[in-house]
GROMACS .gro file of C-alpha atoms in nm:
model
  230
    1MET     CA    1   0.801   0.927  -0.573
    2ALA     CA    2   0.512   0.813  -0.791
    3ILE     CA    3   0.297   1.123  -0.751
    4PRO     CA    4   0.327   1.437  -0.540
    5VAL     CA    5   0.079   1.430  -0.252
    6ARG     CA    6  -0.033   1.673   0.016
    7ILE     CA    7  -0.027   1.514   0.361
    8VAL     CA    8  -0.262   1.669   0.619
    9CYS     CA    9  -0.211   1.545   0.974
   10ILE     CA   10  -0.506   1.564   1.212
   11PRO     CA   11  -0.443   1.715   1.457
   12SER     CA   12  -0.160   1.920   1.309
   13ALA     CA   13  -0.017   1.967   1.660
   14ASP     CA   14   0.103   1.604   1.645
   15ALA     CA   15   0.429   1.725   1.493
   16ALA     CA   16   0.628   1.403   1.538
   17PHE     CA   17   0.366   1.189   1.363
   18ALA     CA   18   0.322   1.450   1.086
   19ALA     CA   19   0.699   1.452   1.021
   20ASP     CA   20   0.709   1.072   1.007
   21ALA     CA   21   0.415   1.064   0.764
   22GLN     CA   22   0.592   1.315   0.539
   23ARG     CA   23   0.908   1.104   0.542
   24VAL     CA   24   0.712   0.793   0.444
   25ALA     CA   25   0.541   0.984   0.161
   26ALA     CA   26   0.879   1.099   0.032
   27ARG     CA   27   0.983   0.732  -0.011
   28ILE     CA   28   0.691   0.628  -0.234
   29PRO     CA   29   0.852   0.432  -0.522
   30GLU     CA   30   0.865   0.597  -0.860
   31ALA     CA   31   0.627   0.496  -1.141
   32MET     CA   32   0.369   0.372  -0.892
   33SER     CA   33   0.002   0.440  -0.976
   34ALA     CA   34  -0.201   0.663  -0.744
   35PRO     CA   35  -0.406   0.375  -0.591
   36ASP     CA   36  -0.093   0.164  -0.542
   37ALA     CA   37   0.089   0.462  -0.391
   38LEU     CA   38  -0.190   0.513  -0.139
   39ARG     CA   39  -0.184   0.144  -0.041
   40TRP     CA   40   0.196   0.144  -0.014
   41PHE     CA   41   0.195   0.461   0.195
   42THR     CA   42  -0.069   0.321   0.432
   43LEU     CA   43   0.117  -0.009   0.474
   44MET     CA   44   0.453   0.159   0.541
   45LEU     CA   45   0.303   0.411   0.783
   46ARG     CA   46   0.137   0.130   0.981
   47ARG     CA   47   0.471  -0.042   1.035
   48ASP     CA   48   0.548   0.228   1.294
   49TYR     CA   49   0.191   0.331   1.371
   50PRO     CA   50  -0.027   0.017   1.356
   51ARG     CA   51  -0.351   0.210   1.421
   52ALA     CA   52  -0.281   0.487   1.169
   53VAL     CA   53  -0.574   0.590   0.950
   54VAL     CA   54  -0.530   0.737   0.600
   55ARG     CA   55  -0.821   0.896   0.415
   56GLU     CA   56  -0.805   1.014   0.056
   57GLN     CA   57  -0.979   1.328  -0.063
   58VAL     CA   58  -1.216   1.229  -0.342
   59ASP     CA   59  -1.116   1.349  -0.690
   60LEU     CA   60  -1.451   1.517  -0.753
   61ALA     CA   61  -1.392   1.741  -0.451
   62ARG     CA   62  -1.069   1.886  -0.584
   63THR     CA   63  -1.098   2.242  -0.709
   64ASP     CA   64  -0.763   2.270  -0.886
   65ASP     CA   65  -0.497   2.065  -1.062
   66GLY     CA   66  -0.284   2.035  -0.750
   67PRO     CA   67  -0.164   1.711  -0.592
   68PRO     CA   68  -0.410   1.475  -0.420
   69THR     CA   69  -0.466   1.522  -0.048
   70TRP     CA   70  -0.433   1.239   0.205
   71TYR     CA   71  -0.557   1.294   0.562
   72VAL     CA   72  -0.365   1.098   0.824
   73THR     CA   73  -0.425   1.035   1.193
   74ARG     CA   74  -0.216   0.842   1.441
   75GLY     CA   75  -0.510   0.617   1.528
   76ALA     CA   76  -0.885   0.589   1.500
   77LEU     CA   77  -1.026   0.913   1.633
   78HIS     CA   78  -1.244   0.928   1.942
   79PHE     CA   79  -1.537   1.164   1.891
   80ARG     CA   80  -1.660   1.355   2.194
   81ILE     CA   81  -1.817   1.597   1.947
   82ASP     CA   82  -2.072   1.393   1.753
   83THR     CA   83  -2.397   1.558   1.653
   84SER     CA   84  -2.627   1.608   1.355
   85ILE     CA   85  -2.865   1.889   1.262
   86TRP     CA   86  -3.115   1.923   0.978
   87VAL     CA   87  -3.133   2.253   0.787
   88PRO     CA   88  -3.377   2.365   0.515
   89LEU     CA   89  -3.112   2.409   0.245
   90ALA     CA   90  -2.965   2.180  -0.020
   91PRO     CA   91  -2.631   2.029   0.089
   92THR     CA   92  -2.430   2.254  -0.144
   93GLU     CA   93  -2.606   2.566  -0.007
   94ALA     CA   94  -2.565   2.451   0.352
   95TYR     CA   95  -2.195   2.387   0.288
   96ARG     CA   96  -2.147   2.739   0.149
   97ALA     CA   97  -2.325   2.895   0.447
   98TYR     CA   98  -2.119   2.687   0.689
   99VAL     CA   99  -1.786   2.778   0.532
  100GLU     CA  100  -1.842   3.130   0.396
  101ARG     CA  101  -2.047   3.268   0.686
  102VAL     CA  102  -1.881   3.101   0.982
  103VAL     CA  103  -1.823   3.442   1.144
  104ASP     CA  104  -2.199   3.500   1.137
  105TRP     CA  105  -2.318   3.175   1.292
  106GLN     CA  106  -2.030   3.068   1.519
  107VAL     CA  107  -2.149   3.215   1.849
  108ALA     CA  108  -1.933   3.001   2.081
  109VAL     CA  109  -1.605   3.140   1.943
  110GLU     CA  110  -1.529   3.498   1.840
  111LEU     CA  111  -1.374   3.488   1.492
  112THR     CA  112  -1.183   3.753   1.299
  113PRO     CA  113  -1.053   3.675   0.947
  114LEU     CA  114  -0.675   3.654   0.920
  115ARG     CA  115  -0.632   3.491   0.578
  116LEU     CA  116  -0.901   3.407   0.324
  117ALA     CA  117  -0.743   3.150   0.094
  118PRO     CA  118  -0.865   3.079  -0.261
  119GLY     CA  119  -1.050   2.749  -0.263
  120THR     CA  120  -1.115   2.766   0.116
  121VAL     CA  121  -0.832   2.535   0.229
  122GLY     CA  122  -0.579   2.736   0.426
  123THR     CA  123  -0.827   3.003   0.536
  124GLU     CA  124  -0.750   3.119   0.890
  125TYR     CA  125  -0.932   3.315   1.158
  126ARG     CA  126  -0.819   3.461   1.488
  127ALA     CA  127  -1.027   3.274   1.743
  128VAL     CA  128  -1.117   3.380   2.097
  129TYR     CA  129  -1.300   3.130   2.316
  130PRO     CA  130  -1.451   3.280   2.634
  131PHE     CA  131  -1.480   2.985   2.874
  132LEU     CA  132  -1.517   2.970   3.252
  133GLY     CA  133  -1.420   3.334   3.291
  134VAL     CA  134  -1.102   3.313   3.078
  135ARG     CA  135  -1.053   3.423   2.717
  136TYR     CA  136  -0.848   3.162   2.532
  137GLU     CA  137  -0.691   3.288   2.207
  138GLY     CA  138  -0.576   3.091   1.906
  139VAL     CA  139  -0.622   3.032   1.535
  140LEU     CA  140  -0.900   2.845   1.357
  141ARG     CA  141  -0.800   2.709   1.016
  142ILE     CA  142  -0.961   2.506   0.740
  143LEU     CA  143  -0.740   2.200   0.686
  144GLY     CA  144  -0.933   2.033   0.406
  145ALA     CA  145  -1.250   2.065   0.203
  146GLU     CA  146  -1.453   1.858  -0.037
  147PRO     CA  147  -1.682   2.134  -0.168
  148GLY     CA  148  -2.048   2.068  -0.101
  149ARG     CA  149  -1.967   1.754   0.099
  150VAL     CA  150  -1.709   1.788   0.378
  151VAL     CA  151  -1.505   2.057   0.551
  152ARG     CA  152  -1.230   1.973   0.802
  153VAL     CA  153  -1.146   2.235   1.063
  154GLU     CA  154  -0.891   2.274   1.340
  155ALA     CA  155  -0.854   2.539   1.609
  156GLU     CA  156  -0.561   2.563   1.845
  157GLY     CA  157  -0.414   2.807   2.091
  158SER     CA  158  -0.362   2.864   2.464
  159GLY     CA  159  -0.312   2.490   2.503
  160ILE     CA  160  -0.652   2.401   2.354
  161THR     CA  161  -0.679   2.202   2.031
  162VAL     CA  162  -1.011   2.125   1.862
  163TRP     CA  163  -1.057   1.939   1.536
  164TYR     CA  164  -1.371   1.830   1.358
  165ALA     CA  165  -1.524   1.744   1.022
  166ALA     CA  166  -1.867   1.859   0.907
  167THR     CA  167  -2.033   1.648   0.636
  168PHE     CA  168  -2.336   1.752   0.432
  169GLY     CA  169  -2.586   1.499   0.301
  170GLU     CA  170  -2.929   1.528   0.144
  171GLU     CA  171  -3.226   1.445   0.367
  172ARG     CA  172  -3.599   1.530   0.361
  173GLY     CA  173  -3.567   1.813   0.114
  174GLY     CA  174  -3.283   1.975   0.302
  175ALA     CA  175  -2.940   1.887   0.435
  176LEU     CA  176  -2.829   1.675   0.728
  177VAL     CA  177  -2.511   1.826   0.871
  178HIS     CA  178  -2.310   1.575   1.074
  179VAL     CA  179  -2.028   1.713   1.290
  180GLN     CA  180  -1.767   1.480   1.441
  181GLY     CA  181  -1.454   1.579   1.625
  182ASP     CA  182  -1.261   1.591   1.948
  183TYR     CA  183  -1.046   1.824   2.155
  184GLU     CA  184  -0.750   1.843   2.388
  185LEU     CA  185  -0.748   2.073   2.691
  186PRO     CA  186  -0.454   2.215   2.887
  187ASP     CA  187  -0.382   2.067   3.228
  188THR     CA  188  -0.424   2.412   3.384
  189LEU     CA  189  -0.785   2.426   3.266
  190ILE     CA  190  -0.864   2.069   3.371
  191ALA     CA  191  -0.715   2.136   3.718
  192ARG     CA  192  -0.958   2.426   3.769
  193VAL     CA  193  -1.261   2.200   3.728
  194ALA     CA  194  -1.320   1.917   3.974
  195ASP     CA  195  -1.596   1.760   3.764
  196ARG     CA  196  -1.446   1.662   3.428
  197LEU     CA  197  -1.781   1.538   3.303
  198GLY     CA  198  -1.926   1.878   3.389
  199LEU     CA  199  -1.648   2.040   3.187
  200GLU     CA  200  -1.730   1.826   2.885
  201ARG     CA  201  -2.098   1.908   2.924
  202ALA     CA  202  -2.016   2.279   2.922
  203ILE     CA  203  -1.823   2.236   2.598
  204GLY     CA  204  -2.115   2.035   2.459
  205ARG     CA  205  -2.351   2.323   2.537
  206ASP     CA  206  -2.127   2.560   2.342
  207VAL     CA  207  -2.133   2.319   2.046
  208ASP     CA  208  -2.513   2.302   2.068
  209ARG     CA  209  -2.539   2.683   2.076
  210ALA     CA  210  -2.329   2.711   1.761
  211ASN     CA  211  -2.532   2.442   1.584
  212ALA     CA  212  -2.857   2.615   1.676
  213SER     CA  213  -2.720   2.944   1.543
  214PHE     CA  214  -2.625   2.777   1.215
  215ARG     CA  215  -2.973   2.625   1.186
  216ARG     CA  216  -3.129   2.970   1.234
  217LEU     CA  217  -2.900   3.119   0.968
  218CYS     CA  218  -3.001   2.851   0.720
  219GLY     CA  219  -3.367   2.916   0.804
  220ARG     CA  220  -3.324   3.286   0.730
  221ILE     CA  221  -3.153   3.208   0.398
  222ALA     CA  222  -3.433   2.971   0.301
  223ALA     CA  223  -3.704   3.221   0.404
  224ALA     CA  224  -3.539   3.506   0.211
  225ARG     CA  225  -3.530   3.291  -0.101
  226MET     CA  226  -3.904   3.229  -0.077
  227THR     CA  227  -4.000   3.593  -0.008
  228PRO     CA  228  -4.131   3.765  -0.325
  229ALA     CA  229  -3.931   4.064  -0.440
  230SER     CA  230  -4.111   4.395  -0.380
   0.00000   0.00000   0.00000
């Protein structure tokens, strides 16, 4: 193939699509430039998956000399998680707080570090989600990162899969953090709740609680920076 690439399927639980994407990547013609390889890969993948989306990690976000990363999805994602919050930190500081202190601010899910990977990507946490009287257990992992700009996260376990991307942009002297994602729920959980809209609203409240906790953390960081040393 022209260049080695790292294929990240979102969600990773879509094993059949991920395997097909890997097979297409393995057939990239030799001596092809990186831009041409990306176009070829996208075209070939869409022969079997017409709605497939391929996103390239920007070069400036790479923290090592490893292969480029391409994020692939079977089709355009539907975002039931779609919210923005403003925090009083620069985007790079907000990104670090979001990634490095997730255990501190994530109040909707109980997190315990399992693997802290160099460069963030591959970091994993044991995740416990108390919801409607049941504790759902799984693993939260960082699938991709563009330091200071974007982090892509997935959590799965007990039949629940959640994936989202948080982007960090400059706004009004601070950072606007935009979170977009979606989730899949097990049939057993859906069957317990007659009002599906009510179920989604309950999940939305948990997302809002976590966002509010992150905003408070950023406020404390900003306040501590402005407090004179004694």
